[in-house]
């Protein structure tokens, strides 16, 4: 309970319209605190960047590793597949950890997947790129929760 007697939410990222407690944040802005806001933006930028760089370059990158156009398409399709496979694990993780901590871990996981993807040419193995895209896909499953942070329903 705050100074004014209004009970505040225990969530580090305030999600409007999802908590039964009265929030003390500015409802007009529908924006989390600055640190959480930056975390959400960072997560979104990394997720979008992983798509906008990979999709246009996947065919030439995979062919340089000895793959073909089918493998390049598979490379792009692995991200939503991995994201869908991770969906059943989202609810238990959200119940145990706060969203901000999860998003920070996912940012690092996304960076790791992107770095591993870039190292596929060094390893000269197509499997490195495929594993990297699976890792990036697992890190992309929380986009719907970041939209809740900004009041988008």
Short mmCIF file of C-alpha atoms in Angstrom, two decimals:
data_model
loop_
_atom_site.label_atom_id
_atom_site.label_comp_id
_atom_site.label_asym_id
_atom_site.label_seq_id
_atom_site.Cartn_x
_atom_site.Cartn_y
_atom_site.Cartn_z
CA UNK A 1 0.00 0.00 0.00
CA UNK A 2 1.41 3.32 -1.07
CA UNK A 3 1.42 6.65 0.72
CA UNK A 4 -2.05 7.54 -0.56
CA UNK A 5 -3.51 4.23 0.61
CA UNK A 6 -3.82 2.87 -2.94
CA UNK A 7 -2.53 -0.65 -3.35
CA UNK A 8 0.07 -0.93 -6.09
CA UNK A 9 0.74 -3.90 -8.31
CA UNK A 10 3.69 -6.15 -7.41
CA UNK A 11 4.56 -6.66 -11.08
CA UNK A 12 7.75 -4.89 -12.17
CA UNK A 13 6.08 -4.21 -15.51
CA UNK A 14 2.62 -2.80 -15.08
CA UNK A 15 0.15 -4.48 -17.42
CA UNK A 16 -3.00 -2.36 -17.59
CA UNK A 17 -6.37 -4.16 -17.45
CA UNK A 18 -4.82 -7.50 -16.44
CA UNK A 19 -4.41 -7.08 -12.68
CA UNK A 20 -7.23 -6.78 -10.16
CA UNK A 21 -5.25 -4.35 -8.00
CA UNK A 22 -5.48 -0.60 -8.35
CA UNK A 23 -2.50 0.78 -10.25
CA UNK A 24 -0.78 4.02 -9.43
CA UNK A 25 0.70 4.50 -12.91
CA UNK A 26 -0.62 7.07 -15.32
CA UNK A 27 -3.49 5.33 -17.13
CA UNK A 28 -3.42 7.94 -19.90
CA UNK A 29 0.09 6.98 -20.98
CA UNK A 30 -0.36 3.19 -20.58
CA UNK A 31 3.37 2.80 -20.39
CA UNK A 32 5.47 0.85 -17.89
CA UNK A 33 8.29 2.44 -15.87
CA UNK A 34 11.28 3.61 -17.94
CA UNK A 35 13.51 0.58 -17.23
CA UNK A 36 10.75 -1.83 -18.19
CA UNK A 37 9.88 0.29 -21.21
CA UNK A 38 13.49 0.12 -22.45
CA UNK A 39 13.57 -3.64 -21.84
CA UNK A 40 10.40 -4.12 -23.91
CA UNK A 41 11.75 -1.92 -26.70
CA UNK A 42 15.08 -3.75 -26.71
CA UNK A 43 13.31 -7.10 -26.94
CA UNK A 44 11.12 -5.89 -29.81
CA UNK A 45 14.05 -4.39 -31.72
CA UNK A 46 16.10 -7.59 -31.41
CA UNK A 47 13.17 -9.73 -32.53
CA UNK A 48 12.39 -7.59 -35.57
CA UNK A 49 16.08 -7.25 -36.47
CA UNK A 50 16.52 -11.01 -36.46
CA UNK A 51 13.79 -11.25 -39.12
CA UNK A 52 14.72 -8.26 -41.28
CA UNK A 53 18.34 -9.35 -41.64
CA UNK A 54 17.79 -13.08 -42.05
CA UNK A 55 14.90 -13.19 -44.53
CA UNK A 56 16.51 -11.24 -47.41
CA UNK A 57 19.91 -12.90 -47.02
CA UNK A 58 18.96 -16.49 -46.13
CA UNK A 59 19.18 -17.94 -49.66
CA UNK A 60 22.64 -16.59 -50.45
CA UNK A 61 23.89 -17.43 -46.96
CA UNK A 62 22.66 -21.03 -47.03
CA UNK A 63 23.89 -21.65 -50.57
CA UNK A 64 27.33 -20.42 -49.52
CA UNK A 65 27.21 -23.13 -46.82
CA UNK A 66 26.24 -25.78 -49.38
CA UNK A 67 22.47 -25.72 -48.86
CA UNK A 68 19.63 -25.14 -51.32
CA UNK A 69 16.48 -23.01 -51.59
CA UNK A 70 14.40 -25.54 -49.61
CA UNK A 71 16.83 -25.32 -46.73
CA UNK A 72 16.73 -21.51 -46.92
CA UNK A 73 12.93 -21.62 -46.58
CA UNK A 74 13.22 -24.06 -43.70
CA UNK A 75 15.64 -21.66 -42.05
CA UNK A 76 13.01 -18.92 -42.10
CA UNK A 77 10.19 -21.25 -41.03
CA UNK A 78 12.08 -22.57 -38.00
CA UNK A 79 11.52 -19.38 -36.02
CA UNK A 80 7.70 -19.57 -35.88
CA UNK A 81 7.87 -23.34 -35.39
CA UNK A 82 10.22 -22.97 -32.41
CA UNK A 83 8.09 -20.14 -31.07
CA UNK A 84 4.97 -22.32 -31.26
CA UNK A 85 6.75 -25.21 -29.55
CA UNK A 86 7.75 -22.90 -26.68
CA UNK A 87 4.21 -21.58 -26.11
CA UNK A 88 3.19 -24.29 -23.57
CA UNK A 89 6.12 -23.27 -21.36
CA UNK A 90 5.23 -19.56 -21.28
CA UNK A 91 2.52 -19.71 -18.63
CA UNK A 92 4.55 -21.61 -15.99
CA UNK A 93 7.54 -19.32 -16.57
CA UNK A 94 5.38 -16.20 -16.23
CA UNK A 95 3.96 -17.51 -12.97
CA UNK A 96 7.40 -18.07 -11.52
CA UNK A 97 9.40 -15.05 -12.78
CA UNK A 98 8.55 -11.46 -13.54
CA UNK A 99 8.18 -10.37 -17.17
CA UNK A 100 11.08 -7.94 -17.09
CA UNK A 101 13.55 -10.63 -16.00
CA UNK A 102 12.21 -13.00 -18.64
CA UNK A 103 12.56 -10.38 -21.37
CA UNK A 104 16.15 -9.61 -20.36
CA UNK A 105 17.03 -13.31 -20.59
CA UNK A 106 15.26 -13.54 -23.94
CA UNK A 107 17.20 -10.52 -25.24
CA UNK A 108 20.45 -12.32 -24.46
CA UNK A 109 19.10 -15.55 -25.96
CA UNK A 110 18.15 -13.67 -29.13
CA UNK A 111 21.62 -12.10 -29.31
CA UNK A 112 23.18 -15.54 -28.79
CA UNK A 113 21.06 -16.98 -31.63
CA UNK A 114 22.06 -14.15 -33.95
CA UNK A 115 25.75 -14.50 -33.12
CA UNK A 116 25.57 -18.27 -33.61
CA UNK A 117 23.85 -17.70 -36.98
CA UNK A 118 26.66 -15.40 -38.05
CA UNK A 119 29.22 -18.04 -37.03
CA UNK A 120 27.68 -20.68 -39.30
CA UNK A 121 29.95 -19.60 -42.14
CA UNK A 122 32.98 -20.02 -39.88
CA UNK A 123 31.92 -23.52 -38.85
CA UNK A 124 31.04 -24.36 -42.49
CA UNK A 125 28.07 -26.39 -41.26
CA UNK A 126 24.44 -25.68 -42.18
CA UNK A 127 23.31 -27.18 -38.88
CA UNK A 128 24.81 -24.24 -37.01
CA UNK A 129 22.48 -21.85 -38.83
CA UNK A 130 19.48 -24.12 -38.21
CA UNK A 131 20.24 -24.42 -34.49
CA UNK A 132 20.73 -20.66 -34.29
CA UNK A 133 17.31 -20.05 -35.83
CA UNK A 134 15.71 -22.51 -33.40
CA UNK A 135 17.27 -20.58 -30.50
CA UNK A 136 16.03 -17.28 -31.95
CA UNK A 137 12.57 -18.80 -32.35
CA UNK A 138 12.46 -19.79 -28.69
CA UNK A 139 13.32 -16.19 -27.82
CA UNK A 140 10.50 -14.79 -29.99
CA UNK A 141 7.52 -16.39 -28.24
CA UNK A 142 6.80 -13.52 -25.86
CA UNK A 143 5.89 -10.76 -28.32
CA UNK A 144 2.22 -10.89 -27.32
CA UNK A 145 3.17 -10.21 -23.69
CA UNK A 146 5.25 -7.17 -24.59
CA UNK A 147 2.22 -5.75 -26.40
CA UNK A 148 0.24 -6.09 -23.15
CA UNK A 149 2.88 -3.96 -21.42
CA UNK A 150 1.98 -1.07 -23.67
CA UNK A 151 -1.76 -1.48 -23.24
CA UNK A 152 -2.30 -2.98 -26.70
CA UNK A 153 -5.01 -5.63 -26.53
#
